[in-house]
PDB file of C-alpha atoms in Angstrom:
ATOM      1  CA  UNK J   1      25.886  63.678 124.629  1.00  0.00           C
ATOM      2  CA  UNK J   2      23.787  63.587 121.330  1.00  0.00           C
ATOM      3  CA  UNK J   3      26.939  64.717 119.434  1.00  0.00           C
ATOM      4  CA  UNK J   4      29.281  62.335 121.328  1.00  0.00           C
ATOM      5  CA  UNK J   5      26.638  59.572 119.663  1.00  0.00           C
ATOM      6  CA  UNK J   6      26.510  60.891 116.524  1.00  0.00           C
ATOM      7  CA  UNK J   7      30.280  61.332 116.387  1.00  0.00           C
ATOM      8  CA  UNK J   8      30.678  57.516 117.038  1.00  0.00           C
ATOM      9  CA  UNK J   9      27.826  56.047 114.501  1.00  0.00           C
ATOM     10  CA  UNK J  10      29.719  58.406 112.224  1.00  0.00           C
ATOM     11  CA  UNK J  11      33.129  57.358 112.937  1.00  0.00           C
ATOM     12  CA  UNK J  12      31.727  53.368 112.821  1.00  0.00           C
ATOM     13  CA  UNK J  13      30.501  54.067 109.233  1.00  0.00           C
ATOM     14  CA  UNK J  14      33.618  55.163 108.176  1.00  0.00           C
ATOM     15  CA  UNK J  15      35.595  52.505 109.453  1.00  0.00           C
ATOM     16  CA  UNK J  16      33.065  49.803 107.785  1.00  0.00           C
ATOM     17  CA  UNK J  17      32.221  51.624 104.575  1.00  0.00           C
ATOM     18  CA  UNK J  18      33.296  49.263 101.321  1.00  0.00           C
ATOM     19  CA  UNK J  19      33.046  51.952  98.456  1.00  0.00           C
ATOM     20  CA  UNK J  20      36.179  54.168  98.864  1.00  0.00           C
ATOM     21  CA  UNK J  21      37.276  54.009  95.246  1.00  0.00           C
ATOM     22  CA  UNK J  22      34.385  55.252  94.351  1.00  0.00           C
ATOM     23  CA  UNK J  23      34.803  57.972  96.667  1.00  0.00           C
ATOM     24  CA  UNK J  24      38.717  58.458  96.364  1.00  0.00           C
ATOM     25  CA  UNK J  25      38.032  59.102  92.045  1.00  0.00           C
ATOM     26  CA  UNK J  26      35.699  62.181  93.139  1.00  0.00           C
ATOM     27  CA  UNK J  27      37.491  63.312  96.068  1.00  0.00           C
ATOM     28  CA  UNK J  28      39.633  65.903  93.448  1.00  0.00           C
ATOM     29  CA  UNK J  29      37.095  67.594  91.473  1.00  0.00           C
ATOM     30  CA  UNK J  30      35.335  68.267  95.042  1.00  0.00           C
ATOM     31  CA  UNK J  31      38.021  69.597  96.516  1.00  0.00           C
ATOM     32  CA  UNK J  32      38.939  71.612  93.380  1.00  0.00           C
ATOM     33  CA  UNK J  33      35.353  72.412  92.720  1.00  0.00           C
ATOM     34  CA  UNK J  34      34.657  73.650  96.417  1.00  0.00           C
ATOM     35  CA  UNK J  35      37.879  75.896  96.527  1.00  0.00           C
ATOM     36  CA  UNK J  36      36.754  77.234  93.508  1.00  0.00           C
ATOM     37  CA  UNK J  37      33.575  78.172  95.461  1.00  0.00           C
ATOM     38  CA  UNK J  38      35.462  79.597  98.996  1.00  0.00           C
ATOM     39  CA  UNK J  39      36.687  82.100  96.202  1.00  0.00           C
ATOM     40  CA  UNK J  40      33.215  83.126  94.695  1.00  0.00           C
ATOM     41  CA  UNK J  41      31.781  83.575  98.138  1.00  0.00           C
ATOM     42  CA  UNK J  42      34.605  85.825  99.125  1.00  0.00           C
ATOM     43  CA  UNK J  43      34.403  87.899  96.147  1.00  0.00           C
ATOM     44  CA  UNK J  44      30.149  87.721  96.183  1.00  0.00           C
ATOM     45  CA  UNK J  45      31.320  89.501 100.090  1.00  0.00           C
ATOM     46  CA  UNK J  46      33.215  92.253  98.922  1.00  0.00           C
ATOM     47  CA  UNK J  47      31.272  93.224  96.256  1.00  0.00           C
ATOM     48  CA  UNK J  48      27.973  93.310  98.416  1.00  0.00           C
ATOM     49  CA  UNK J  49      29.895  96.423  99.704  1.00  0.00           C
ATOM     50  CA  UNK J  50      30.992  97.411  96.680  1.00  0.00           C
ATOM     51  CA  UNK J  51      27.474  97.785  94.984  1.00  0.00           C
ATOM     52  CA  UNK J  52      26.387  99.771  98.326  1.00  0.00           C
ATOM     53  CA  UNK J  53      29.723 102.065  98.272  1.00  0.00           C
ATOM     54  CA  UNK J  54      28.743 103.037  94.721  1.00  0.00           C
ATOM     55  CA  UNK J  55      25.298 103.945  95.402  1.00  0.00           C
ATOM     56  CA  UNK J  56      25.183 107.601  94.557  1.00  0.00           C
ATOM     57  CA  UNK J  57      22.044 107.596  96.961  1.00  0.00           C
ATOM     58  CA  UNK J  58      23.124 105.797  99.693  1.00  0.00           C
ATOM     59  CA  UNK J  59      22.599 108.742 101.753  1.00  0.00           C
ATOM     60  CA  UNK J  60      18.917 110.007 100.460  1.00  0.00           C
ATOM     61  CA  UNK J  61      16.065 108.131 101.901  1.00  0.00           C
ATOM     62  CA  UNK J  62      14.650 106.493  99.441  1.00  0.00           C
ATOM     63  CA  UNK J  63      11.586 104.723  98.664  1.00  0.00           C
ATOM     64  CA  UNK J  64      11.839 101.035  98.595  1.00  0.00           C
ATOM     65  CA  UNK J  65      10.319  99.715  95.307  1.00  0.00           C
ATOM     66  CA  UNK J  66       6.931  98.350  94.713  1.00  0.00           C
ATOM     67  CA  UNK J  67       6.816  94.634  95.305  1.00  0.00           C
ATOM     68  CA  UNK J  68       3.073  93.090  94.762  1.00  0.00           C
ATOM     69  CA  UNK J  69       3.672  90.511  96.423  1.00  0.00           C
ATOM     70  CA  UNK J  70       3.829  91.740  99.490  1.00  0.00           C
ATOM     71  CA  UNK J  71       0.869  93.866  98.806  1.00  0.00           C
ATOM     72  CA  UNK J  72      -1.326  90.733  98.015  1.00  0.00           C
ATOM     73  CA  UNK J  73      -0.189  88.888 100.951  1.00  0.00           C
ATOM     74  CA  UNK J  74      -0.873  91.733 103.063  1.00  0.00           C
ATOM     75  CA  UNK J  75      -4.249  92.088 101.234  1.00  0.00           C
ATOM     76  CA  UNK J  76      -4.993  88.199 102.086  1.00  0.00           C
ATOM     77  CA  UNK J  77      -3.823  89.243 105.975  1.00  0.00           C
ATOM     78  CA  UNK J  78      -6.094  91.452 106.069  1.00  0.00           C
ATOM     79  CA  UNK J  79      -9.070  89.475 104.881  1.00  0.00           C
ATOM     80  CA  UNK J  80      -7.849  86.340 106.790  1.00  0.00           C
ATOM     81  CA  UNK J  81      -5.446  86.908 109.326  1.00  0.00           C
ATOM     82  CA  UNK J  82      -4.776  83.040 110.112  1.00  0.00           C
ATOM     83  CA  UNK J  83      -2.767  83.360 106.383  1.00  0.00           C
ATOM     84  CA  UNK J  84       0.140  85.024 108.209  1.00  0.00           C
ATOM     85  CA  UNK J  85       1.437  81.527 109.381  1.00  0.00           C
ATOM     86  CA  UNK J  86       2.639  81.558 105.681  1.00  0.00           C
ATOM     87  CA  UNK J  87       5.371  83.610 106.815  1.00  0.00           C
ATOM     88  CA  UNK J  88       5.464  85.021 110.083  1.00  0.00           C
ATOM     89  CA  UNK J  89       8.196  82.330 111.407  1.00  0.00           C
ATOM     90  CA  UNK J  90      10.997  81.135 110.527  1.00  0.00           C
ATOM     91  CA  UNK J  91      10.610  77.432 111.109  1.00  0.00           C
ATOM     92  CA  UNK J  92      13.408  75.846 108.295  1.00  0.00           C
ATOM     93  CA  UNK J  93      16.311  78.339 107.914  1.00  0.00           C
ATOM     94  CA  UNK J  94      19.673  77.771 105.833  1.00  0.00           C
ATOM     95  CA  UNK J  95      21.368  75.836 108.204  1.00  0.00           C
ATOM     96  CA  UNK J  96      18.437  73.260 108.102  1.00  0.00           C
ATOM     97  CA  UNK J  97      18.599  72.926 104.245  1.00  0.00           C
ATOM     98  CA  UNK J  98      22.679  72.620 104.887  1.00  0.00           C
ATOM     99  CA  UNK J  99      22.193  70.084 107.318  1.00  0.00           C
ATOM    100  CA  UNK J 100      20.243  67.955 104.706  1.00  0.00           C
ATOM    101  CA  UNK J 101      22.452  68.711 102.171  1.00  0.00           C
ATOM    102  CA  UNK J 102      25.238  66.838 104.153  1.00  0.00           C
ATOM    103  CA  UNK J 103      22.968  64.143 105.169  1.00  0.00           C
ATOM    104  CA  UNK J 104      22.244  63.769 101.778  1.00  0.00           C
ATOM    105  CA  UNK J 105      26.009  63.028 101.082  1.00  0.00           C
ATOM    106  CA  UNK J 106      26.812  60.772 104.221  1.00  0.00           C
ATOM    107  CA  UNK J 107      23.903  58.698 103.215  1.00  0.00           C
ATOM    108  CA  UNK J 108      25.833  57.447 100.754  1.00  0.00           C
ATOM    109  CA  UNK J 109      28.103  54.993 103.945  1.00  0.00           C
ATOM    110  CA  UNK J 110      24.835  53.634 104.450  1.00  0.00           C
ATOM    111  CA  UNK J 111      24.239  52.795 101.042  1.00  0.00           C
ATOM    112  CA  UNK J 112      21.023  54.969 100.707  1.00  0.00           C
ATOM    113  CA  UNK J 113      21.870  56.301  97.364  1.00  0.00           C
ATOM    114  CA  UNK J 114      23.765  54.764  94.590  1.00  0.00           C
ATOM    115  CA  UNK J 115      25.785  57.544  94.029  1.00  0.00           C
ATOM    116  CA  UNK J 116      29.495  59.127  95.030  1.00  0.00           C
ATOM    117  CA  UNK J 117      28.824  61.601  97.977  1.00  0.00           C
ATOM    118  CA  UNK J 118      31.757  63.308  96.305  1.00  0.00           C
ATOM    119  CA  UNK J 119      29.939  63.652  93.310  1.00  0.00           C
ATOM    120  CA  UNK J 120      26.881  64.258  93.992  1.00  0.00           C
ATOM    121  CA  UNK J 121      28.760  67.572  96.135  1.00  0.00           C
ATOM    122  CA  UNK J 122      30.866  68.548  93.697  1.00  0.00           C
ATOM    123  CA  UNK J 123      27.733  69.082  91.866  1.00  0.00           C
ATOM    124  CA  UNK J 124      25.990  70.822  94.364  1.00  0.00           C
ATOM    125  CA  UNK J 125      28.771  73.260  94.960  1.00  0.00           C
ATOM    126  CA  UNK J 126      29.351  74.047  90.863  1.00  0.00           C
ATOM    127  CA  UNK J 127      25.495  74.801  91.108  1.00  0.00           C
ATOM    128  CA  UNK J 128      26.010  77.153  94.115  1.00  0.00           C
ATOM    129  CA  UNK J 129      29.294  78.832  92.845  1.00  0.00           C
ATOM    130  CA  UNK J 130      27.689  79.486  89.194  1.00  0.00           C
ATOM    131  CA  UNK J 131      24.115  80.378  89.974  1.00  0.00           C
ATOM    132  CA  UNK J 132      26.203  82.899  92.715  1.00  0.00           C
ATOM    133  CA  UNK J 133      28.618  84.158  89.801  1.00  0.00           C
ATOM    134  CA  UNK J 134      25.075  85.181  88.102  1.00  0.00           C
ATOM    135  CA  UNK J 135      24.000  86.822  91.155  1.00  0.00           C
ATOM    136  CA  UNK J 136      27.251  88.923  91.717  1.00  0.00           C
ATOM    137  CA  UNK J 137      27.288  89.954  88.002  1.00  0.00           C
ATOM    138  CA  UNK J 138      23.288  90.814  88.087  1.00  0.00           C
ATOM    139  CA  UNK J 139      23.514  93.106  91.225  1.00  0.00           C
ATOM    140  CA  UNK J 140      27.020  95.095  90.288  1.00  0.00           C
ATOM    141  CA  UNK J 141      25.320  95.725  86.864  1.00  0.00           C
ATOM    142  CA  UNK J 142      22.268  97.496  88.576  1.00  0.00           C
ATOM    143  CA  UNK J 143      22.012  99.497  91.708  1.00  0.00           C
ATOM    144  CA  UNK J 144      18.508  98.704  93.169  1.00  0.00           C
ATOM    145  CA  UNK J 145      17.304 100.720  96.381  1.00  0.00           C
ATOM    146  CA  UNK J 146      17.256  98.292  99.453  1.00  0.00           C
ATOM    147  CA  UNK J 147      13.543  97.307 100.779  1.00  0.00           C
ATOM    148  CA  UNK J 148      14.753  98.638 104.172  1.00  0.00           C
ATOM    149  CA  UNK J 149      15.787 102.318 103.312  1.00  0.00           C
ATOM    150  CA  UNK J 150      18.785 103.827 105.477  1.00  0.00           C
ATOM    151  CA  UNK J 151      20.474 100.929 105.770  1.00  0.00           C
ATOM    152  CA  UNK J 152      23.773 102.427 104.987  1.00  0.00           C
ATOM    153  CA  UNK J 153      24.000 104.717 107.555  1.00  0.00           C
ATOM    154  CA  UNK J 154      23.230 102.029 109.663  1.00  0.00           C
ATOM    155  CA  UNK J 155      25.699  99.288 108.749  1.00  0.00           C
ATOM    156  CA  UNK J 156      28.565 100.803 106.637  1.00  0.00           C
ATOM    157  CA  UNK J 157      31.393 103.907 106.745  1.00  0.00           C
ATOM    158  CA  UNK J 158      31.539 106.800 104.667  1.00  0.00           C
ATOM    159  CA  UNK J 159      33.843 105.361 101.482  1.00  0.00           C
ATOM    160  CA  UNK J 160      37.166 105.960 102.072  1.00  0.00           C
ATOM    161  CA  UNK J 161      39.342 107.804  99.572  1.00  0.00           C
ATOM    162  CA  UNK J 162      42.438 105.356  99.470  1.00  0.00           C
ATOM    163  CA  UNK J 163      41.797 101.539  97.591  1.00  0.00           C
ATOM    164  CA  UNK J 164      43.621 100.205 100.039  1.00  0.00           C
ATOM    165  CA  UNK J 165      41.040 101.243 102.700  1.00  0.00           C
ATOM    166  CA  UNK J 166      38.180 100.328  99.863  1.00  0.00           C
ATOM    167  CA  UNK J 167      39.331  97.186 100.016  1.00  0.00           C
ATOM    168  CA  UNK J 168      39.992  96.452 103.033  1.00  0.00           C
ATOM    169  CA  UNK J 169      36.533  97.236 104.053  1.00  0.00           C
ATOM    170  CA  UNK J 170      35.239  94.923 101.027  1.00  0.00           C
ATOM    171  CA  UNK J 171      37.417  92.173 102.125  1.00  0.00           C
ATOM    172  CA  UNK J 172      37.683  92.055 106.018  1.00  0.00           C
ATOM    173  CA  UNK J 173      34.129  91.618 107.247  1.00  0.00           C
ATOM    174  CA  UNK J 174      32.008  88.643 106.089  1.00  0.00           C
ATOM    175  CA  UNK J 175      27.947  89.788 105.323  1.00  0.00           C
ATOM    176  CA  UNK J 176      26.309  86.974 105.415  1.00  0.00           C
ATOM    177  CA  UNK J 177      22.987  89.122 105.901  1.00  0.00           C
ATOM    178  CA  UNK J 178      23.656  91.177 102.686  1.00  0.00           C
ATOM    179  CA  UNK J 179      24.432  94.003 101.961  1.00  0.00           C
ATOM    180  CA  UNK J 180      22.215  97.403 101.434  1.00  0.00           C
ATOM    181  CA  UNK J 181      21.341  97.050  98.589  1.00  0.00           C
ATOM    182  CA  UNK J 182      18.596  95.038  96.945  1.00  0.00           C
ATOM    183  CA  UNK J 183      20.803  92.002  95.769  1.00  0.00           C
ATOM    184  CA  UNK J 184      18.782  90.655  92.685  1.00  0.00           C
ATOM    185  CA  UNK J 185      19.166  87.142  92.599  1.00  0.00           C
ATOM    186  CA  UNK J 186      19.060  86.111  96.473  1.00  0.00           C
ATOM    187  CA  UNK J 187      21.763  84.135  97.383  1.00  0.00           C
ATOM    188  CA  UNK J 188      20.474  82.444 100.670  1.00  0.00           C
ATOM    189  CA  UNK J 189      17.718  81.445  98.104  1.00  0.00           C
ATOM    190  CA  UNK J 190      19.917  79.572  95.800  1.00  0.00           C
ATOM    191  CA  UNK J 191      21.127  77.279  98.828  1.00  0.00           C
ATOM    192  CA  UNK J 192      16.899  76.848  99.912  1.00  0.00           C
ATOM    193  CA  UNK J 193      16.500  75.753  95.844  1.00  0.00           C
ATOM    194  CA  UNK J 194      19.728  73.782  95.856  1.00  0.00           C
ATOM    195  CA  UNK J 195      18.516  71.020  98.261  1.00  0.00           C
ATOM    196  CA  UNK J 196      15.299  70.380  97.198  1.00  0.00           C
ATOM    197  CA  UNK J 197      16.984  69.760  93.704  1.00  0.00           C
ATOM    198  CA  UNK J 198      19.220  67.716  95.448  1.00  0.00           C
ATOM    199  CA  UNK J 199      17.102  65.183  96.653  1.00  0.00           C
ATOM    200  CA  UNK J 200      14.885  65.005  93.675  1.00  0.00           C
ATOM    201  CA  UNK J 201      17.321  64.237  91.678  1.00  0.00           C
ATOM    202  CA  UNK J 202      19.610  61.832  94.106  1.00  0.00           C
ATOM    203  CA  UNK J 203      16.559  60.192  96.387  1.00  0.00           C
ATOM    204  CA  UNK J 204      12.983  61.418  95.071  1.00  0.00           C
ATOM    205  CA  UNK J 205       9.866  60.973  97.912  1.00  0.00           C
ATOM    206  CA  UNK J 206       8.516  63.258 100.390  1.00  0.00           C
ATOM    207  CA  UNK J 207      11.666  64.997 101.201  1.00  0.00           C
ATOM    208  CA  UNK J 208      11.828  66.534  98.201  1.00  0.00           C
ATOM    209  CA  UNK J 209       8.473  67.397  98.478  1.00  0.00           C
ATOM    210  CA  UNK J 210       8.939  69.043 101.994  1.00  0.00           C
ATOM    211  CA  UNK J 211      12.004  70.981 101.100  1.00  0.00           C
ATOM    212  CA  UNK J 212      10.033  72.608  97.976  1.00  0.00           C
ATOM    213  CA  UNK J 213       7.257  73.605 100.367  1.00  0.00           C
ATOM    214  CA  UNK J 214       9.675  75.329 102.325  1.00  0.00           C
ATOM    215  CA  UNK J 215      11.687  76.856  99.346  1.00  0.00           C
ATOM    216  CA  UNK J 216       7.777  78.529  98.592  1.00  0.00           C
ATOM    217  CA  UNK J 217       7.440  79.595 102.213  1.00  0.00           C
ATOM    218  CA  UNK J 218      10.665  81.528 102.185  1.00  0.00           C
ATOM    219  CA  UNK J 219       9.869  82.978  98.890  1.00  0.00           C
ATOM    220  CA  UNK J 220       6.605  84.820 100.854  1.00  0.00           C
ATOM    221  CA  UNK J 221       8.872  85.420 103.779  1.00  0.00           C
ATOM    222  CA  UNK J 222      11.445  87.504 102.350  1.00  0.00           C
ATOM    223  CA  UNK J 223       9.576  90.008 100.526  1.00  0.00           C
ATOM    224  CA  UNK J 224       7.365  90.198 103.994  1.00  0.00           C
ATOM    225  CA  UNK J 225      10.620  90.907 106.269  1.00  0.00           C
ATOM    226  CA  UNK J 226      11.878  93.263 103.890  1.00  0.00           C
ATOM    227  CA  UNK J 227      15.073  90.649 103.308  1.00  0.00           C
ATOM    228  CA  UNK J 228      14.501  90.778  99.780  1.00  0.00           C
ATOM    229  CA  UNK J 229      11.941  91.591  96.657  1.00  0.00           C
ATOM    230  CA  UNK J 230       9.905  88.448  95.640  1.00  0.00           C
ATOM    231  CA  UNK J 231      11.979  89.165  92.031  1.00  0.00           C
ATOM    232  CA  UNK J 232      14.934  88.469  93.617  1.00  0.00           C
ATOM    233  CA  UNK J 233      13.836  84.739  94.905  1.00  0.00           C
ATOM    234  CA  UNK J 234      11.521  84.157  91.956  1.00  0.00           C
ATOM    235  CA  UNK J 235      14.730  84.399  89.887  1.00  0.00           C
ATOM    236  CA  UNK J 236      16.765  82.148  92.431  1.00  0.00           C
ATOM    237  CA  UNK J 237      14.233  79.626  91.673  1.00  0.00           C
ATOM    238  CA  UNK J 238      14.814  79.695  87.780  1.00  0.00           C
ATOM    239  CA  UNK J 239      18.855  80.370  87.550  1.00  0.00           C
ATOM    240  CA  UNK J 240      19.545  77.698  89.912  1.00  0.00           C
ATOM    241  CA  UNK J 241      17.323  74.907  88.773  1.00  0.00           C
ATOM    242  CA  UNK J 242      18.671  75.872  85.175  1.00  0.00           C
ATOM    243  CA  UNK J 243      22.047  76.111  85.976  1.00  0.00           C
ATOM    244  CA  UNK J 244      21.649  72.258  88.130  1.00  0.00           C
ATOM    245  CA  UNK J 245      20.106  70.999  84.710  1.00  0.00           C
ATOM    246  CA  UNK J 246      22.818  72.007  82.755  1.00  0.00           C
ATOM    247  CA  UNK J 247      25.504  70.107  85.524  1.00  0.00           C
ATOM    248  CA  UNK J 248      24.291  66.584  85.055  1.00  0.00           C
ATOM    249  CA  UNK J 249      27.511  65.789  83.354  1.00  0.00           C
ATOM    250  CA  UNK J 250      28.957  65.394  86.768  1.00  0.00           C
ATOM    251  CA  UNK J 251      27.075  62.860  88.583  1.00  0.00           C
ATOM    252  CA  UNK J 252      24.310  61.740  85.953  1.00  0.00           C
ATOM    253  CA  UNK J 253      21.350  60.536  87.700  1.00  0.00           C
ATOM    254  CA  UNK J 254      20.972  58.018  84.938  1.00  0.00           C
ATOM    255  CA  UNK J 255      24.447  56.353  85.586  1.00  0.00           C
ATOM    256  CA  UNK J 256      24.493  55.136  89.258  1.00  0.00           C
ATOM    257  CA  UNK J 257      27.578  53.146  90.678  1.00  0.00           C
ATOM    258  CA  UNK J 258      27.662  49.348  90.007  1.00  0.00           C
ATOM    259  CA  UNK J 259      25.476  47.437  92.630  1.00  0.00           C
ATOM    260  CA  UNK J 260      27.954  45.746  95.190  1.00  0.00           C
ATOM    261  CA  UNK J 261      26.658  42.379  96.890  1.00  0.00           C
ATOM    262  CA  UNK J 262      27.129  42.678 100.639  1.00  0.00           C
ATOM    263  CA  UNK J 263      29.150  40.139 100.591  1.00  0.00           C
ATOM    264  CA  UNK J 264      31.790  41.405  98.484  1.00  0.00           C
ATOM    265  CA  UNK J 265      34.732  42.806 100.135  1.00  0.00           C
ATOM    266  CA  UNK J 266      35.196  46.351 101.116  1.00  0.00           C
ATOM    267  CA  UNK J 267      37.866  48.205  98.674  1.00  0.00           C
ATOM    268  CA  UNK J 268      41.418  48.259  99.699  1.00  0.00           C
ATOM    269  CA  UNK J 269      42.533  51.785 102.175  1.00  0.00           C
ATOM    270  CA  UNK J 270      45.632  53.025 101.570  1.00  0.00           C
ATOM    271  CA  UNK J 271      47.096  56.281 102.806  1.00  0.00           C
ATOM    272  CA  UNK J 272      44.869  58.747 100.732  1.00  0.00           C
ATOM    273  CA  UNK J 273      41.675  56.765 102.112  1.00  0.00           C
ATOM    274  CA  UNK J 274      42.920  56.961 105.512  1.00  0.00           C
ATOM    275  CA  UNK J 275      43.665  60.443 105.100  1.00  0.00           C
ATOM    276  CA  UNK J 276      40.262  61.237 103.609  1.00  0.00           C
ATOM    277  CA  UNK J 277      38.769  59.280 106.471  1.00  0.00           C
ATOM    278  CA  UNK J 278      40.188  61.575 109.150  1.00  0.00           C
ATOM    279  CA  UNK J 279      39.350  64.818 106.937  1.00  0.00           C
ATOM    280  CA  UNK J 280      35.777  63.430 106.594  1.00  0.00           C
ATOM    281  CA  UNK J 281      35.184  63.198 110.491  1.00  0.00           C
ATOM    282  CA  UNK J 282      36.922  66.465 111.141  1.00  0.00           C
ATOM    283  CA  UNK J 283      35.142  68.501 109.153  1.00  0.00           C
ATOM    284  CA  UNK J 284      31.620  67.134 109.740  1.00  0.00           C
ATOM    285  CA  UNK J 285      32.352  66.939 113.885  1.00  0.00           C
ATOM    286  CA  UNK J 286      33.424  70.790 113.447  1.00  0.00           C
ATOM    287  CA  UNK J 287      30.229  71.480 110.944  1.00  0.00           C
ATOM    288  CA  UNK J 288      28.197  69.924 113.873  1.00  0.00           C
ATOM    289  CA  UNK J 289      29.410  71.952 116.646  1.00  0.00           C
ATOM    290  CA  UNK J 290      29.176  75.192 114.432  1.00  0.00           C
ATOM    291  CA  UNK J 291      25.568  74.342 113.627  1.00  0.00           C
ATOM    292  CA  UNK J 292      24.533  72.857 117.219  1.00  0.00           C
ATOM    293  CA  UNK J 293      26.155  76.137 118.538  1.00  0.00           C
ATOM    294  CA  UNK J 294      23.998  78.039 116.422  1.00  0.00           C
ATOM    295  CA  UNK J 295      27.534  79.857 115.029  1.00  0.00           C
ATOM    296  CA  UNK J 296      26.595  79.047 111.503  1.00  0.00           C
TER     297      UNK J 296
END
């Protein structure tokens, strides 16, 4: 029923939103911008099993490496126990800070930001596909033991000896968990800094606010659930909030759209509007059922 709802007030917006040519002069870049992505993430996928297959100790238990933060937050445990609530659930995961992210850019058909949701996205997913390009390069460079030794055994075959094999393995199974290997650089991490960056750029308040607490949160989570070394999201932090400073060129904060009196009449749809329309509610209605599903 609640999607059924939301599915109409989102449909309604549509229809009565005035600003498609602002939209419609974005709409390329995005969709150039987020194919460009699809093919990161696929390659990021394979070579999580690449960097494990070429672990010459994949087999040997070994030793996960020192990380002090988990030590001291173990240490502060210890000494006060009610400190665990820093980590011990999960209450915001990625498909929260996903969720916001596309609020963020539907906000835009009820004129909370005066921005392109387009462009503001296209931004977001140059920042994701860059800061991930970082990450891929970073972890194939270095082999670092995984903070939850035997994990090979456990979730990958012996290497084959054919490439076709190789890469079929590489290619055909999507790892959205990671790999077994310590992946310096996380990349869940870049899509918790993402949002917050988002909004404090884009609509500044106590969003922002809340989404940085949480990006903290989950930087004393991983290390604690052996998902990661706090290196890995303590560089997450710094790439990706580098790399979105250096992307201002594509939807300046300091350059929003024209002020439109709402009285003014909506912009002319022709066939790419229409069609843009219909992709719009398609792909959020199937994002929706993913999410409320719990698929995603």
């Amino acid at each position: 029923m609640v999607a059924l709802v939301g599915a109409y007030i989102l449909a309604r917006a549509l229809l009565r939103f005035k600003r498609w040519g602002d939209e419609t002069q974005q709409a390329a870049r995005f969709f150039a911008v987020f194919a460009a992505l699809l093919v990161e993430l696929t390659i990021d996928n394979a070579f999580t099993w690449a960097v494990a297959a070429s672990d010459v100790n994949k087999y040997v238990w070994t030793s996960p490496l020192q990380d002090n933060v988990e030590i001291w937050l173990n240490d502060l445990k210890a000494v006060y126990p009610w400190t665990e609530i820093l980590w011990a659930s999960e209450w915001i995961n990625i498909k929260h800070k996903l969720v916001s992210l596309i609020a963020l850019a539907f906000s835009v058909l009820w004129d909370q930001v005066p921005y392109s949701g387009f462009a503001m996205m296209t931004r977001v997913a140059a920042c994701i596909g860059i800061s991930r390009t970082i990450r891929t390069i970073a972890f194939m460079l270095t082999v670092l033991p995984s903070p939850r030794p035997g994990c090979y055994d456990r979730r990958f075959p012996p290497v084959p000896d054919s490439w076709t094999e190789y890469l079929k393995i590489g290619f055909g199974d999507m790892r959205g968990n990671g790999g077994c290997n310590d992946l310096i650089i996380s990349g869940h991490c870049i899509i918790y800094v993402t949002a917050p960056l988002v909004f404090q750029t884009y609509y500044p308040g106590w969003t922002a606010a809340f989404l940085w607490l949480a990006v903290i949160r989950t930087c004393f989570r991983a290390p604690m659930t052996k998902q990661h070394y706090a290196v890995d999201m303590f560089l997450a932090v710094v790439v990706t909030s580098l790399v979105w400073m250096q992307l201002d060129w594509i939807c300046p904060a300091s350059k929003p759209l024209y002020p439109r009196h709402p009285a003014d009449p909506p912009d002319k749809r022709g066939p790419l509007q229409w069609l843009l329309i219909c992709l719009i509610f398609i792909a959020l209605v199937s994002v929706g059922v993913i999410i409320i599903g719990g698929g995603a």
